[in-house]
Amino acid sequence: MTLHLVRHGRPLRDPGRPASAWELDPAAYDDVWALRDRLPAGAAWCSSPEPKALATAELLTDGDIGVVDDLREHERAAGWLEDFEDRVRSAFADPTLSAAPGWEPLEACRDRVVPAVRRLLDVHADQDLVLVGHGTAWTVLAASLTGAPPDLARWAASTTPDLWTLDP
């Protein structure tokens, strides 16, 4: 069994709305479709409920997609932060604290995402699993599943869309 973590395609950014409400940018569809050949046939599919993630999943498979609320991204309030990357790095440096007003502590994201994925891995133990979601959540998840520290260089270099493959 292999776990495929897909980071959503490029969103239509709207600084006045929370990122969790952003839609997938139609101009990014070709980038998303380019991942189709890299994903296994016969896999189970689940997605974050966020619009950009679910739209990405729908472009990648013609099969059923389970929507799992606990796969949503690290929760962040609306508003544009010029120092976004620094704030995310601060969240990783001390996951018990909110790195910005309106942000959940990163440990809350971990405590939501990791158990959800472990349940999905148990349910789909006999097949590959494709999860469509978000960069920060996948960084926390990968660290938890591998026992390695969070790979912030990988997080910073991650594209939209992107694909990470793990053998849990």
Rosetta silent file (secondary structure, phi, psi, omega in degrees, C-alpha in Angstrom):
SEQUENCE: MTLHLVRHGRPLRDPGRPASAWELDPAAYDDVWALRDRLPAGAAWCSSPEPKALATAELLTDGDIGVVDDLREHERAAGWLEDFEDRVRSAFADPTLSAAPGWEPLEACRDRVVPAVRRLLDVHADQDLVLVGHGTAWTVLAASLTGAPPDLARWAASTTPDLWTLDP
SCORE:     score description
SCORE:     0.000 S_00000001
   1 L     0.000  134.605  178.403    0.000    0.000    0.000 S_00000001
   2 L  -122.625  141.348  177.479    1.234    3.434   -0.932 S_00000001
   3 E  -103.229  123.069  178.883   -0.058    6.757    0.316 S_00000001
   4 E  -109.911  117.559  179.485   -0.213    9.528   -2.290 S_00000001
   5 E  -104.119  112.980  179.537   -0.593   13.040   -0.879 S_00000001
   6 E  -100.877  126.172  170.494   -1.725   15.543   -3.492 S_00000001
   7 E   -87.058  135.843 -176.743   -1.487   19.223   -2.712 S_00000001
   8 L   -52.202  160.302  174.534   -4.340   21.096   -4.368 S_00000001
   9 L   -70.993  173.509 -177.315   -3.916   23.060   -7.579 S_00000001
  10 L   -60.130  127.334 -179.425   -3.315   26.804   -7.698 S_00000001
  11 E   -87.897  164.319  167.161   -6.200   28.678   -6.070 S_00000001
  12 L   -83.906  106.087 -175.875   -7.877   31.930   -6.992 S_00000001
  13 L   -76.179  134.232  177.987   -6.493   34.024   -4.151 S_00000001
  14 L  -135.858   96.204 -175.607   -8.856   36.414   -2.444 S_00000001
  15 L   -56.999  -17.708 -179.837   -7.149   38.221    0.457 S_00000001
  16 L   -86.203   -5.591 -179.657  -10.536   39.221    1.858 S_00000001
  17 L  -122.369  152.839  175.295  -11.656   35.622    2.390 S_00000001
  18 L   -61.852  145.636  179.122  -10.095   32.791    4.386 S_00000001
  19 H   -57.897  -26.606  179.397   -7.918   30.537    2.231 S_00000001
  20 H   -64.825  -15.518  179.831  -10.227   27.665    3.199 S_00000001
  21 H  -101.522   -3.486 -176.731  -12.907   29.264    0.977 S_00000001
  22 L   -69.196  142.655  177.128  -10.722   29.818   -2.090 S_00000001
  23 L   -89.982  163.681  173.939  -11.702   28.119   -5.340 S_00000001
  24 E   -74.302  135.899  178.613   -9.374   26.363   -7.773 S_00000001
  25 L   -73.825  119.029  178.979   -8.089   28.674  -10.518 S_00000001
  26 H   -56.356  -27.023  177.920   -9.431   27.385  -13.877 S_00000001
  27 H   -68.305  -11.656 -178.878   -6.148   28.486  -15.457 S_00000001
  28 H   -97.059   -0.620 -175.638   -4.458   25.797  -13.323 S_00000001
  29 H   -57.116  -41.931 -179.779   -6.487   22.854  -14.629 S_00000001
  30 H   -60.723  -38.370  177.835   -3.750   21.729  -17.047 S_00000001
  31 H   -63.376  -39.608  178.237   -1.241   21.601  -14.182 S_00000001
  32 H   -67.843  -48.626 -179.035   -3.625   19.413  -12.185 S_00000001
  33 H   -57.995  -28.931  179.627   -4.401   17.115  -15.131 S_00000001
  34 L   -62.670  -20.347  178.464   -0.652   16.588  -15.588 S_00000001
  35 L   -81.861  -17.239 -173.510   -0.656   14.612  -12.315 S_00000001
  36 H   -52.253  -44.165 -176.611   -3.253   12.074  -13.487 S_00000001
  37 H   -71.819  -12.339 -179.256   -0.709    9.700  -15.032 S_00000001
  38 H   -93.866   -0.922 -176.855    1.361    9.698  -11.829 S_00000001
  39 L  -110.330  145.720 -172.781   -1.490    8.364   -9.682 S_00000001
  40 L   -75.787  144.244  171.126   -2.467    4.693   -9.381 S_00000001
  41 L   -73.949  147.569  176.459   -5.529    3.131  -10.922 S_00000001
  42 L    80.281    6.420  179.167   -7.766    1.403   -8.413 S_00000001
  43 L   -77.509  157.320  169.198   -6.782    3.604   -5.497 S_00000001
  44 E   -84.115  143.365 -176.654   -9.198    4.845   -2.855 S_00000001
  45 E  -122.805  134.176  172.537   -9.656    8.641   -2.995 S_00000001
  46 E  -138.811  154.061 -177.968  -10.407   11.129   -0.242 S_00000001
  47 E  -139.857  153.326  164.674  -10.267   14.901   -0.171 S_00000001
  48 L   -61.028  152.675  177.412  -10.346   17.839    2.142 S_00000001
  49 L   -77.685   -9.001 -177.007  -13.696   19.620    1.951 S_00000001
  50 L   -63.912  139.262 -173.423  -12.054   22.902    0.936 S_00000001
  51 H   -52.882  -42.675 -177.946  -13.170   23.954   -2.567 S_00000001
  52 H   -66.205  -34.160  179.349   -9.682   24.084   -4.115 S_00000001
  53 H   -74.234  -47.713 -178.847   -8.858   20.586   -2.846 S_00000001
  54 H   -63.001  -40.086  177.356  -12.136   18.964   -3.832 S_00000001
  55 H   -63.984  -36.858  176.456  -11.994   20.532   -7.310 S_00000001
  56 H   -62.459  -48.039  179.402   -8.442   19.197   -7.680 S_00000001
  57 H   -58.631  -42.953 -178.853   -9.592   15.685   -6.731 S_00000001
  58 H   -64.385  -28.802  175.906  -12.482   15.886   -9.196 S_00000001
  59 H   -78.052  -23.167 -174.282  -10.060   16.729  -12.004 S_00000001
  60 H   -91.439  -22.568 -178.311   -7.754   13.847  -11.082 S_00000001
  61 L  -139.177  149.436  173.298  -10.190   10.939  -10.866 S_00000001
  62 L   -95.964   -2.520 -177.454  -13.409    9.816  -12.443 S_00000001
  63 L   -89.182 -173.277  179.758  -14.071    7.613   -9.422 S_00000001
  64 L   -71.715  146.230  178.377  -15.685    8.226   -6.074 S_00000001
  65 L  -128.064  120.027  173.773  -14.107   10.730   -3.697 S_00000001
  66 E   -81.779  132.463  177.859  -14.726   10.597    0.018 S_00000001
  67 E   -97.713  121.429 -175.549  -14.834   14.046    1.591 S_00000001
  68 L  -119.476  109.231 -176.254  -13.164   13.996    5.002 S_00000001
  69 H   -55.467  -36.299 -176.679  -13.587   17.153    7.049 S_00000001
  70 H   -71.816   -3.884  176.462  -10.521   16.407    9.183 S_00000001
  71 H   -88.668    2.549 -178.942   -8.236   16.663    6.115 S_00000001
  72 L   -64.541  162.766 -176.234   -8.744   20.425    5.920 S_00000001
  73 L   -70.550  165.132  169.967   -5.736   22.722    6.116 S_00000001
  74 L   -48.591  122.250 -172.685   -4.211   24.360    9.164 S_00000001
  75 L   -74.931  128.617 -177.921   -6.990   26.816   10.030 S_00000001
  76 L  -136.765  136.805  178.917   -6.128   30.452    9.382 S_00000001
  77 L   -66.804  161.512  175.867   -8.287   33.560    9.599 S_00000001
  78 L   -64.351  157.483  178.458   -8.958   35.720    6.556 S_00000001
  79 L   121.057  141.223 -177.193   -6.511   38.437    5.764 S_00000001
  80 L   -90.106  130.541  177.261   -3.340   38.711    3.790 S_00000001
  81 L  -115.312  118.549  178.521   -0.054   38.425    5.666 S_00000001
  82 L   -64.210  -27.088 -178.932    3.063   39.663    3.897 S_00000001
  83 L  -102.081   35.825 -176.242    5.111   37.536    6.290 S_00000001
  84 H   -52.641  -51.356 -177.100    3.034   34.360    5.695 S_00000001
  85 H   -60.497  -41.182  177.396    6.027   32.036    5.271 S_00000001
  86 H   -62.872  -38.747  179.503    7.639   33.363    8.456 S_00000001
  87 H   -65.592  -41.210  178.588    4.373   32.840   10.337 S_00000001
  88 H   -65.486  -41.709  177.008    4.115   29.243    9.143 S_00000001
  89 H   -60.952  -37.222  175.971    7.727   28.620   10.165 S_00000001
  90 H   -64.084  -38.611  178.311    6.842   30.060   13.597 S_00000001
  91 H   -61.871  -39.463  177.867    3.907   27.650   13.789 S_00000001
  92 H   -72.037  -33.768 -179.257    6.288   24.746   13.198 S_00000001
  93 H   -65.172  -38.304  175.884    8.820   26.144   15.689 S_00000001
  94 L  -139.877   87.976 -175.436    6.226   26.096   18.475 S_00000001
  95 L   -67.319   -6.838  179.520    3.153   24.108   17.434 S_00000001
  96 L   -84.612  -12.911 -176.139    1.430   24.796   20.767 S_00000001
  97 L  -110.019  153.291  171.924    0.994   28.501   19.992 S_00000001
  98 L   -77.664  124.728 -175.958   -1.058   30.399   17.457 S_00000001
  99 L   -80.917  -11.075  178.769    1.452   31.937   15.030 S_00000001
 100 L  -159.498  156.213  177.988   -0.928   34.744   14.028 S_00000001
 101 L   -56.625  129.890  178.979   -4.283   36.120   15.201 S_00000001
 102 L    86.175    1.454  178.726   -7.040   33.732   14.161 S_00000001
 103 L   -96.119  138.969  173.674   -4.705   30.806   13.446 S_00000001
 104 L   -74.914  150.195  172.182   -5.147   27.497   15.197 S_00000001
 105 L   -59.706  142.571 -176.268   -2.055   26.118   16.914 S_00000001
 106 H   -60.995  -29.562  178.566   -0.339   23.718   14.519 S_00000001
 107 H   -63.927  -28.835  176.686   -0.671   20.893   17.046 S_00000001
 108 H   -67.419  -38.325  175.001   -4.466   21.173   16.626 S_00000001
 109 H   -62.738  -48.565  179.212   -4.036   20.584   12.899 S_00000001
 110 H   -58.520  -45.015 -176.339   -1.784   17.596   13.618 S_00000001
 111 H   -69.457  -13.912  176.629   -4.215   16.213   16.196 S_00000001
 112 H   -95.763  -47.193 -172.883   -7.015   16.370   13.609 S_00000001
 113 H   -74.527  -46.721 -173.482   -5.234   15.248   10.426 S_00000001
 114 H   -61.843  -49.507  178.085   -3.018   12.415   11.673 S_00000001
 115 H   -62.058  -35.900  178.622   -5.753   10.320   13.352 S_00000001
 116 H   -62.207  -44.070 -179.187   -8.034   10.828   10.341 S_00000001
 117 H   -69.673  -38.542  176.705   -5.358    9.548    7.972 S_00000001
 118 H   -60.117  -40.203  176.349   -4.506    6.617   10.246 S_00000001
 119 H   -62.912  -43.407  179.246   -8.191    5.611   10.162 S_00000001
 120 H   -64.177  -39.489  177.399   -8.218    5.875    6.360 S_00000001
 121 H   -62.788  -38.533  177.427   -5.043    3.785    6.133 S_00000001
 122 H   -65.594  -45.374 -177.973   -6.689    1.105    8.302 S_00000001
 123 H   -66.060  -35.295 -175.803   -9.875    1.082    6.234 S_00000001
 124 L  -110.644   37.010 -174.870   -7.973    0.954    2.924 S_00000001
 125 L   -62.176  -21.194 -176.410   -5.104   -1.291    4.040 S_00000001
 126 L   -99.123   10.315  179.580   -5.427   -3.454    0.922 S_00000001
 127 L  -150.779  161.983  174.954   -5.152   -0.686   -1.672 S_00000001
 128 L   -64.931  153.849 -178.565   -3.311    2.489   -2.519 S_00000001
 129 E  -129.262  128.836  176.378   -4.766    5.660   -1.047 S_00000001
 130 E  -112.027  122.966  177.052   -4.812    9.103   -2.654 S_00000001
 131 E  -115.906  131.295  179.417   -5.525   12.055   -0.377 S_00000001
 132 E  -110.506  122.702 -176.222   -6.040   15.537   -1.795 S_00000001
 133 E  -162.588 -125.155 -160.894   -5.384   18.377    0.591 S_00000001
 134 L  -138.311  151.952 -173.398   -2.906   20.969    1.690 S_00000001
 135 H   -62.918  -45.806 -178.721    0.786   21.681    2.083 S_00000001
 136 H   -69.653  -43.717  178.297    1.001   22.480    5.782 S_00000001
 137 H   -61.127  -41.794 -179.845   -1.281   19.610    6.767 S_00000001
 138 H   -69.269  -31.892  177.127    0.709   17.186    4.579 S_00000001
 139 H   -65.659  -44.357  177.071    3.988   18.425    6.081 S_00000001
 140 H   -63.466  -44.208 -179.111    2.688   17.725    9.591 S_00000001
 141 H   -62.600  -49.375 -178.314    1.303   14.367    8.477 S_00000001
 142 H   -58.576  -41.846  178.234    4.495   13.230    6.736 S_00000001
 143 H   -62.710  -42.758 -179.167    6.542   14.060    9.827 S_00000001
 144 H   -66.568  -40.883 -177.969    4.142   12.139   12.063 S_00000001
 145 H   -73.537  -31.804 -177.029    4.024    9.070    9.802 S_00000001
 146 H   -95.666  -17.326 -176.037    7.786    8.898    9.215 S_00000001
 147 L    78.557    6.177  178.410    8.995   10.026   12.639 S_00000001
 148 L   -91.134  160.379  174.684   11.207   12.632   10.949 S_00000001
 149 L   -65.572  156.049  177.113   11.124   16.339   11.764 S_00000001
 150 L   -56.189  132.133 -178.409    8.821   18.441    9.567 S_00000001
 151 L   -88.471   87.409 -177.141   10.540   19.059    6.232 S_00000001
 152 H   -71.016  -25.706  174.646   10.155   22.828    5.953 S_00000001
 153 H   -66.465  -41.058  177.471   12.383   22.963    2.879 S_00000001
 154 H   -65.188  -42.588  178.410    9.962   20.572    1.151 S_00000001
 155 H   -59.158  -47.923 -176.917    7.025   22.657    2.385 S_00000001
 156 H   -66.031  -30.615 -177.816    8.570   25.890    1.042 S_00000001
 157 H   -89.287   -7.633 -177.133    9.390   24.266   -2.311 S_00000001
 158 L   -62.593  139.647 -179.623    5.983   22.630   -2.712 S_00000001
 159 L  -104.264  171.791  173.403    4.059   23.663   -5.796 S_00000001
 160 L  -120.804  107.878    3.160    0.345   23.830   -6.517 S_00000001
 161 L   -84.711  174.220  176.631   -0.379   21.135   -7.398 S_00000001
 162 E  -151.427  163.323 -179.339    2.219   18.773   -5.967 S_00000001
 163 E  -136.433  127.950  173.557    2.510   15.082   -5.154 S_00000001
 164 E  -118.397  137.259  179.874    4.212   13.398   -2.212 S_00000001
 165 E  -120.838  130.686 -179.270    4.387    9.620   -1.994 S_00000001
 166 E  -129.245  150.836  170.820    4.871    7.713    1.272 S_00000001
 167 L  -113.069   88.654 -174.489    4.995    4.063    2.251 S_00000001
 168 L   -67.123    0.000    0.000    3.487    4.246    5.751 S_00000001
